[in-house]
Short mmCIF file of C-alpha atoms and ligand atoms in Angstrom, two decimals:
data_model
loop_
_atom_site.label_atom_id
_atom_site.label_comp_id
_atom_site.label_asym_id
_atom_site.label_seq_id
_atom_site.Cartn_x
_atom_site.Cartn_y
_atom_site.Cartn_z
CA UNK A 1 42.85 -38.53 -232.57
CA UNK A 2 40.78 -40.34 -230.17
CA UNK A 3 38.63 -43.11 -231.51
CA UNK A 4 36.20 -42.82 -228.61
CA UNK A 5 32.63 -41.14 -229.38
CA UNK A 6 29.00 -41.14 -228.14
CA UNK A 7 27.69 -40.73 -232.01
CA UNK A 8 25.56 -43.95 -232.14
CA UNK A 9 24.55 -43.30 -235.77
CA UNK A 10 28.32 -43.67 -236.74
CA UNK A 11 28.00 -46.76 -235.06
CA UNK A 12 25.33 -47.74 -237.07
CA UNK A 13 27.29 -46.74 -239.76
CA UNK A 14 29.90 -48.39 -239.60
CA UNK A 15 28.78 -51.92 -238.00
CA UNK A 16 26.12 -51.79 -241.43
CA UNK A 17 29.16 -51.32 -243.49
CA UNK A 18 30.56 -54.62 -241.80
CA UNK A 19 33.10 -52.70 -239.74
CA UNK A 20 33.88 -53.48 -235.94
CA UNK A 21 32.76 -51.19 -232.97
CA UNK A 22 33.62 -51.27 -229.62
CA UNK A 23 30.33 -51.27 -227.53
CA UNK A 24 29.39 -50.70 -223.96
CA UNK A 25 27.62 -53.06 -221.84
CA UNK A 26 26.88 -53.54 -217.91
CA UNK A 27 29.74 -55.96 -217.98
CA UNK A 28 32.55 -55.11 -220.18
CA UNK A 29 33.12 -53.25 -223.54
CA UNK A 30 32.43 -55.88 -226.35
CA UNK A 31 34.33 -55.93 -229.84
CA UNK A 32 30.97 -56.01 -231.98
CA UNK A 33 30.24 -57.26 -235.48
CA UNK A 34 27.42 -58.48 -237.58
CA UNK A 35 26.85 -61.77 -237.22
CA UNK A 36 25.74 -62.66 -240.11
CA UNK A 37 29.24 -60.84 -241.92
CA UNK A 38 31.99 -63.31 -242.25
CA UNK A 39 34.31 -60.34 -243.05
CA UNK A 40 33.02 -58.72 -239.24
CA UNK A 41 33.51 -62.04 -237.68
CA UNK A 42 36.95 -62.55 -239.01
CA UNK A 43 38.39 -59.90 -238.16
CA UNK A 44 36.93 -59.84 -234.74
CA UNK A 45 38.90 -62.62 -233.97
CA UNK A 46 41.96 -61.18 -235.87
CA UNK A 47 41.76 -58.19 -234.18
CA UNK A 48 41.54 -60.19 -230.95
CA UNK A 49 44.02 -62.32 -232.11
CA UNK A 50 41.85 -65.22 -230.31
CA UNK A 51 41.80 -68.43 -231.30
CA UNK A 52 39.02 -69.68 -233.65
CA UNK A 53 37.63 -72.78 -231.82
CA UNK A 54 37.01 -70.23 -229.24
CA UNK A 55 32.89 -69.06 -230.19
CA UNK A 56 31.12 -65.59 -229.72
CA UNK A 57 28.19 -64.59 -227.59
CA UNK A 58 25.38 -63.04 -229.96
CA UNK A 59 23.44 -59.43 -228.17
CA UNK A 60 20.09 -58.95 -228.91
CA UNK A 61 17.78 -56.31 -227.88
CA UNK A 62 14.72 -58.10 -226.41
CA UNK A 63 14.24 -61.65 -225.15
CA UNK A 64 11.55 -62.03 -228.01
CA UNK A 65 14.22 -62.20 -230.70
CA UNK A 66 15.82 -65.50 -228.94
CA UNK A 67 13.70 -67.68 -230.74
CA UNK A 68 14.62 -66.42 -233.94
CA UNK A 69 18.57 -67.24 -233.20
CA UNK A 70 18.10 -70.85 -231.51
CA UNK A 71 16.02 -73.99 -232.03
CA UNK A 72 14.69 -75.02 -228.57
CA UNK A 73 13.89 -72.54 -225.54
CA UNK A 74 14.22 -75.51 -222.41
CA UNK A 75 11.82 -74.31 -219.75
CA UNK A 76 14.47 -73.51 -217.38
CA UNK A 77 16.13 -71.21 -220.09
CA UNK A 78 13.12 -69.21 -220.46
CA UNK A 79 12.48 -68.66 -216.73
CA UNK A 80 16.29 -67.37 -216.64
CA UNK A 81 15.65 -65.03 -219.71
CA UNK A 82 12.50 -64.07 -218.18
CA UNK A 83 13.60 -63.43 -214.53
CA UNK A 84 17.58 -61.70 -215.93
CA UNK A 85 17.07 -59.96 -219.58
CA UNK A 86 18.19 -57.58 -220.47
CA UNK A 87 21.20 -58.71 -217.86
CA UNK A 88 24.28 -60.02 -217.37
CA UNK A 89 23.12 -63.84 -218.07
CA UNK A 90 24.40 -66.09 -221.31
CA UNK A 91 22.59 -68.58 -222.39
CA UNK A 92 24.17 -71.42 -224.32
CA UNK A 93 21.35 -73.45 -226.41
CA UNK A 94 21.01 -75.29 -229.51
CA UNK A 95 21.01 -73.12 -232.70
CA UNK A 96 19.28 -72.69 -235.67
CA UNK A 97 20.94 -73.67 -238.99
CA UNK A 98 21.14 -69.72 -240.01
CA UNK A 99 23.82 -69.28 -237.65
CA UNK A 100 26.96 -68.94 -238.85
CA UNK A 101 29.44 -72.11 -237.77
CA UNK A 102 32.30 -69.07 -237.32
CA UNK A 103 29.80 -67.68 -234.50
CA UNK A 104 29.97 -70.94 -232.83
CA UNK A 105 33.59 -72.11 -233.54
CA UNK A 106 31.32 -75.09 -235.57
CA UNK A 107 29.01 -75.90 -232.51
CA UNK A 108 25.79 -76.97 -233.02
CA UNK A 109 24.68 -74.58 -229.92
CA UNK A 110 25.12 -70.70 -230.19
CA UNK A 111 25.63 -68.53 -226.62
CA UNK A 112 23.14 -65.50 -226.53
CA UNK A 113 22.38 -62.83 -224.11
CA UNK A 114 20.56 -59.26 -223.69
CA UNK A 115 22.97 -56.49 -222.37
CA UNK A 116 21.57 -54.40 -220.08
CA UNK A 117 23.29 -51.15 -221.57
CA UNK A 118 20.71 -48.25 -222.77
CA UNK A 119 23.25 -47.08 -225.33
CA UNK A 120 23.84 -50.77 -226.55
CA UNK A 121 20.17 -51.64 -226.70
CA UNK A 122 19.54 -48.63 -228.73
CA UNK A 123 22.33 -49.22 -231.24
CA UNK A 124 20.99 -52.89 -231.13
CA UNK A 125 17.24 -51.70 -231.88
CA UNK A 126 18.14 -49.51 -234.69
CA UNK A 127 20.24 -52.60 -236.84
CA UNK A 128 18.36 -54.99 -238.49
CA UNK A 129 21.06 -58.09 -237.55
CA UNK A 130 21.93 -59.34 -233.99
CA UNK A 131 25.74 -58.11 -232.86
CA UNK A 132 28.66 -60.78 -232.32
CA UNK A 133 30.87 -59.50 -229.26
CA UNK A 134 33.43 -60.59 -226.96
CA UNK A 135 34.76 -58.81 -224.51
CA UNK A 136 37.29 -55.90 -226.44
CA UNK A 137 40.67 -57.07 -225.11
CA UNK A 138 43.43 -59.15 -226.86
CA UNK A 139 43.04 -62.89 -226.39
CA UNK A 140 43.53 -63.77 -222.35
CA UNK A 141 44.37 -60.21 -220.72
CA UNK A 142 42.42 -58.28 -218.81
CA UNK A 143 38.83 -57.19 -220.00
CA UNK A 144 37.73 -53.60 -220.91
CA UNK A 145 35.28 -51.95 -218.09
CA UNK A 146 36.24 -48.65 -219.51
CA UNK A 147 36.09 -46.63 -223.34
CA UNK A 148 39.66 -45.42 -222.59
CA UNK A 149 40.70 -49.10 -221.57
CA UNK A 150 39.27 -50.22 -225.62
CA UNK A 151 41.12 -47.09 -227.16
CA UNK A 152 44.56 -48.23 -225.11
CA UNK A 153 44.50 -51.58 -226.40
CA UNK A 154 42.93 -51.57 -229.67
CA UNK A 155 43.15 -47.68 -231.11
CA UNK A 156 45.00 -48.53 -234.44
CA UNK A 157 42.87 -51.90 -235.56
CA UNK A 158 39.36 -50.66 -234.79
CA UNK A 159 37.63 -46.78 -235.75
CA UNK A 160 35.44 -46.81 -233.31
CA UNK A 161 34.71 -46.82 -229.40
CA UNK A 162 31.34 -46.19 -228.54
CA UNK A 163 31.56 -44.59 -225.08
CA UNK A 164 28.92 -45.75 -222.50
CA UNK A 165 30.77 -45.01 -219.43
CA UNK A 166 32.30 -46.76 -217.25
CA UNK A 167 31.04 -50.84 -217.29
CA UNK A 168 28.51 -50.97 -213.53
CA UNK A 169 28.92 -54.92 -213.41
CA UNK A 170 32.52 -54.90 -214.41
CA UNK A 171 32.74 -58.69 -214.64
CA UNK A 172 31.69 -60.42 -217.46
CA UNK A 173 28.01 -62.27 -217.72
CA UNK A 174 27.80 -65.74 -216.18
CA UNK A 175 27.79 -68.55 -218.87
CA UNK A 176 24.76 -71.25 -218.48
CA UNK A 177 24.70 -74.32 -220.83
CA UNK A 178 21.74 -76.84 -220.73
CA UNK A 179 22.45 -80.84 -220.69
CA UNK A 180 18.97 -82.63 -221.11
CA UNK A 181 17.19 -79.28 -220.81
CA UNK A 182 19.03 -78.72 -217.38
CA UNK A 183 20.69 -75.83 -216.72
CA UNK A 184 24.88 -75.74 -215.65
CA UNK A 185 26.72 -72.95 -215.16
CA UNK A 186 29.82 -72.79 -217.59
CA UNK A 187 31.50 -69.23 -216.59
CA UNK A 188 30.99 -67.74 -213.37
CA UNK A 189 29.84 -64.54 -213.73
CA UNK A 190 27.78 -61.11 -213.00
CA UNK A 191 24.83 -62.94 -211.92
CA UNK A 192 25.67 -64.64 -208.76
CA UNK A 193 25.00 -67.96 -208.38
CA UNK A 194 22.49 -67.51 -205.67
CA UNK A 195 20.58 -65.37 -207.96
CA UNK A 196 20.37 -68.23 -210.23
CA UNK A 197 19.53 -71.21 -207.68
CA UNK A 198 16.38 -69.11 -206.70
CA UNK A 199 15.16 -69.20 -209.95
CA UNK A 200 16.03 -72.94 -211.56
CA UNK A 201 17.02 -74.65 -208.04
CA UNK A 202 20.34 -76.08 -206.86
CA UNK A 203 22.58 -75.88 -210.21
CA UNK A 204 26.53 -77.17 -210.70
CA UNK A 205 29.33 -75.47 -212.22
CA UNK A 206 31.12 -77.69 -214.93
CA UNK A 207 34.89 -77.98 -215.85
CA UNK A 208 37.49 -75.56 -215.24
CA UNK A 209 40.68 -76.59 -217.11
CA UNK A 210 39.86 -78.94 -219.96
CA UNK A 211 41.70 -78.92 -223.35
CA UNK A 212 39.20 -78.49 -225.18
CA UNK A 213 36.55 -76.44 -222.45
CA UNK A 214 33.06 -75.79 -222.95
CA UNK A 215 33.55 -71.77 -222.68
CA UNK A 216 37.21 -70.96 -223.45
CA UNK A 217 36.34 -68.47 -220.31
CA UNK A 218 37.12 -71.42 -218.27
CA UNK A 219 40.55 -72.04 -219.37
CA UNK A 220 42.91 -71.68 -216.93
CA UNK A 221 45.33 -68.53 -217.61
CA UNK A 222 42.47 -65.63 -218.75
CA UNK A 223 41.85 -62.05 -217.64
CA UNK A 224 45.38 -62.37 -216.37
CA UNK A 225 47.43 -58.84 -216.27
CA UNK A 226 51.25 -59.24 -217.73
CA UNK A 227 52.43 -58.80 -213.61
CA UNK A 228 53.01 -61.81 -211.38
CA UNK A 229 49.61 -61.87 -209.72
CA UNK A 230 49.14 -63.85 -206.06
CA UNK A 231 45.69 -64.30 -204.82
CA UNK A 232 45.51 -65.14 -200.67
CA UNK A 233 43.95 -65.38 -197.74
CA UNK A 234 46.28 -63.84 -195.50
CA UNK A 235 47.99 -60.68 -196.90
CA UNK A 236 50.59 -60.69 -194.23
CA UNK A 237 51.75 -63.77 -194.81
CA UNK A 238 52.12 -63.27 -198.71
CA UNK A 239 53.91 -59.57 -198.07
CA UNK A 240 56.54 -61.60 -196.34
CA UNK A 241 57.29 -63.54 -199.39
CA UNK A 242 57.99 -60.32 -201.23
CA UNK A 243 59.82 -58.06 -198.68
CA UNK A 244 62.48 -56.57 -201.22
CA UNK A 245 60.38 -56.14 -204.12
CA UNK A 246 57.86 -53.47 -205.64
CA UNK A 247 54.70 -54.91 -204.35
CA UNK A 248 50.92 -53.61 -205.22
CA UNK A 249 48.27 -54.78 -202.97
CA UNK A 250 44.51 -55.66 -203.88
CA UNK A 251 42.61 -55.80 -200.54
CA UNK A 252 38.89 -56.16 -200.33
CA UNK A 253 37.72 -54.53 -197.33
CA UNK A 254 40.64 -53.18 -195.15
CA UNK A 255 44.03 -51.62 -195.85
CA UNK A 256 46.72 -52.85 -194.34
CA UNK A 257 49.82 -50.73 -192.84
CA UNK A 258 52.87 -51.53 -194.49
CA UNK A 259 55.56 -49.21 -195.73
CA UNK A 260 56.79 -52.18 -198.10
CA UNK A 261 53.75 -51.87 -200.38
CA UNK A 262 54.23 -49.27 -203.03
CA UNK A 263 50.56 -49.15 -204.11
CA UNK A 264 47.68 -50.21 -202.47
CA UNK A 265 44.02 -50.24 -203.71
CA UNK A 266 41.25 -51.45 -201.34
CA UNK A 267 37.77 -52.82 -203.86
CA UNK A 268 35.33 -51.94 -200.83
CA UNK A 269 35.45 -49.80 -197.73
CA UNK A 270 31.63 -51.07 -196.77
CA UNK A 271 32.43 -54.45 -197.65
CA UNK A 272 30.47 -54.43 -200.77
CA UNK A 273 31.09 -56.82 -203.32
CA UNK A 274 28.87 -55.26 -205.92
CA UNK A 275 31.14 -52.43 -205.80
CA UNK A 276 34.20 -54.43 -205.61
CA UNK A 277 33.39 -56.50 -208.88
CA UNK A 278 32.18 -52.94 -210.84
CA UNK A 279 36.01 -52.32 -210.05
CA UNK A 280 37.94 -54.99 -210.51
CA UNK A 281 39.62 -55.05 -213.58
CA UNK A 282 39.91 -51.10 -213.72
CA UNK A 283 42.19 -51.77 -210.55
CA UNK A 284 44.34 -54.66 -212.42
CA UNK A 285 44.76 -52.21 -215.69
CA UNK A 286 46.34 -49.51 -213.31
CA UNK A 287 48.85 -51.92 -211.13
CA UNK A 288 49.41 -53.84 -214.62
CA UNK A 289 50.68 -50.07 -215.49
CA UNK A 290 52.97 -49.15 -212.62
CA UNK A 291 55.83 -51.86 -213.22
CA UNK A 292 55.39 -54.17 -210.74
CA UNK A 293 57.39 -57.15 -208.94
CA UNK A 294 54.25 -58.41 -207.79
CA UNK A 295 50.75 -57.94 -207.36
CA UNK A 296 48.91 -59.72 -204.18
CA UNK A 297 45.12 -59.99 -204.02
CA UNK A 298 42.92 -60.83 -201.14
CA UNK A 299 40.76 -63.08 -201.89
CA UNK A 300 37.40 -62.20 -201.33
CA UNK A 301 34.00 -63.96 -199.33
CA UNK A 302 33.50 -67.17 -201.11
CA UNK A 303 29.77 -66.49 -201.89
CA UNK A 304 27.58 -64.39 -204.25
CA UNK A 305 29.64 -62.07 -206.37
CA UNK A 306 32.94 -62.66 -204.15
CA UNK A 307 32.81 -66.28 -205.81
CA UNK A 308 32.61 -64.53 -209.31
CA UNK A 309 35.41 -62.66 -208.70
CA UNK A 310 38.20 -65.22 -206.80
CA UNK A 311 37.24 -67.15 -209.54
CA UNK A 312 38.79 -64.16 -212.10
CA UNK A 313 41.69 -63.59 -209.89
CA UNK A 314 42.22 -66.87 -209.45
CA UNK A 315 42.45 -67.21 -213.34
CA UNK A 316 44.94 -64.17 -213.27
CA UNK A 317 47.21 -66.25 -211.21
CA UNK A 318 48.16 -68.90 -213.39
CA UNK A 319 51.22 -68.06 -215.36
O1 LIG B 1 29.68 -60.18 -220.33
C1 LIG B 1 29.96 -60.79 -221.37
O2 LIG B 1 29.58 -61.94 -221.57
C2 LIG B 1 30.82 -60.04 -222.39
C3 LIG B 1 30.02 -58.88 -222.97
C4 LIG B 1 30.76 -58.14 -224.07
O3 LIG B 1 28.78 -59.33 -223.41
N1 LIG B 1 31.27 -60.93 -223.42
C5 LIG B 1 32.19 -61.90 -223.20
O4 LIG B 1 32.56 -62.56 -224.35
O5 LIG B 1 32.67 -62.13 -222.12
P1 LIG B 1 33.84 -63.50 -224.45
O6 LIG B 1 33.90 -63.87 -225.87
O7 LIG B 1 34.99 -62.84 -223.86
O8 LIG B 1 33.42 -64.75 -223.64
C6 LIG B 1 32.42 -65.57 -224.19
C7 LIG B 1 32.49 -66.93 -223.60
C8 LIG B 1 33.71 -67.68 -224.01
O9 LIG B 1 34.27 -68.29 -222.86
C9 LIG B 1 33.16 -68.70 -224.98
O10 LIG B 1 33.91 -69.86 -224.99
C10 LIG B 1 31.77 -68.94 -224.42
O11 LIG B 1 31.36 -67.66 -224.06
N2 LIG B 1 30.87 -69.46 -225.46
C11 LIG B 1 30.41 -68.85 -226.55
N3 LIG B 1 29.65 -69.67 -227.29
C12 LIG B 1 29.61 -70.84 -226.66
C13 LIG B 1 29.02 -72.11 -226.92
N4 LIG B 1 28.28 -72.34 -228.01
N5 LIG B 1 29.21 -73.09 -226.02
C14 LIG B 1 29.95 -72.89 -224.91
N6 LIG B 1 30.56 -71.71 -224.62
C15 LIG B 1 30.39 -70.71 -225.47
MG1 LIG B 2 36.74 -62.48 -222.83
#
């Protein structure tokens, strides 16, 4: 039986009875739980099997509830919250004592954000507690844009998906941390950059590989499908590499003529990368699928969204 269902009072059922639910966002499906239930939380990151220095984002419905979860709103936060919620925007900011260290892998700052879902907001309006949720995949594969993508990885640990279609942002929320009330970005994300620049001014993106990184999104090997994945500038050249070997193509734009390439999936005929993002990781789940040598990726414009999203493939690389 399918564990995928639009019934948002079972949802509400289940997440009050300090279950997990798979909810929909703009992004990707999160794996949700009360945050304020240690059982929920636990088994969040059991079910995930992720690591626990590795902290949660906490949803909220409304941009008035922030101050309830952290101590200090730095101007430049609030502008963001103003100008993105409900959107795909984190915000990483010192948090108030009632926040539980398992939220925050024992941080004394707690990353929150508003998903723009209508489904999620709902569900999110009707509990009386804030909802814990990474993105609903197993620690450091690809993320969930779709109900059916939750059901296919998790269907015997969790009871329920809630279905809110397919995810329209498809990449997950850019991360932004504050040092001396200035903002930094810490994940790359749905938001582009730009967005963000014309809002707080000329902003730099911190760290990509440490040991110990400020958002475990930023280690090196995440979102990564179990196939060989090359990311390049010049298809050709990378097709000649693999001439004798079952090769799937991501290009972003263009196809390319080659009877070599056993599947080949273009992200944008217009060019868009809005469009190219929303699809993404639905395109890695079905070439992870097909048994693949290899799978080559164009790499995209190196601006706006198309910096979002070499950054992702770029992570999907490193084996
Ligand atoms: O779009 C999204 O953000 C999705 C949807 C479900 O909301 N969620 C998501 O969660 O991507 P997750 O857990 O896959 O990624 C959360 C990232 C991690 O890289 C984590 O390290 C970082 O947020 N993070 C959480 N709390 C943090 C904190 N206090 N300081 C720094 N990074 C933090
Ligand atoms: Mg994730």
């Amino acid at each position: 039986m399918s564990i995928i269902s639009k019934d948002i009072s079972k949802a509400i059922s289940l997440l009050t009875k300090e279950q997990l639910v798979a909810i929909p966002t703009e992004t990707v499906y999160g794996l949700a739980g009360n945050i304020y239930s240690e059982k929920a939380i636990k088994a969040i990151f059991e079910t995930k099997k992720r690591p626990f220095f590795n902290p949660l984002i906490v949803h909220i419905s409304s941009a008035d509830l922030l101050s309830s979860i952290v101590d200090h709103i730095p101007e430049k936060a609030q502008l963001l919250a103003d100008a993105f919620w409900p959107g795909p925007i984190t915000l990483v900011l010192k948090k108030k004592t009632s926040i539980p260290d398992l939220i925050t892998a024992g941080k004394d700052t707690v990353a929150v954000r508003v998903p723009n879902h209508l489904t999620t907001l709902k569900l999110l309006k009707a509990l009386s507690f804030p909802l814990a949720a990474p993105s609903a995949n197993p620690f450091s594969s690809i993320s969930p844009t779709t109900a059916k993508h939750v059901e296919d990885y998790f269907k015997n640990e969790i009871k329920m998906v809630l279905d809110g279609g397919s995810c329209k942002s498809g990449i997950e929320s850019t991360i932004i941390g504050f040092e001396s009330d200035n903002p930094i970005i810490y994940r790359l994300g749905s938001t582009p950059i730009e967005a963000i620049e014309a809002i707080v001014g000329k902003i730099e993106i911190k760290n990509k590989k440490e040991v110990a990184p400020d958002a475990p999104g930023m280690l090196e090997r995440h979102y990564a499908p179990k196939t060989k994945t090359v990311l390049t500038h010049n298809v050709l050249e990378a097709l000649k590499l693999y001439k004798n070997k079952r090769v799937g193509l991501i290009t972003f734009q263009s196809a390319i003529e080659n009877s070599y390439i056993e599947v080949q999936i273009t992200l944008s005929q217009t060019g868009d990368l809005k469009e190219s993002a929303s699809k993404l990781y639905d395109v890695l789940h079905q070439l992870d699928k097909k048994n693949l040598d290899v799978i080559i990726a164009e790499k995209l414009p190196n601006y706006g969204l198309g910096k979002s999203i070499n950054d992702r493939l770029n992570r999907a690389t490193k084996g």
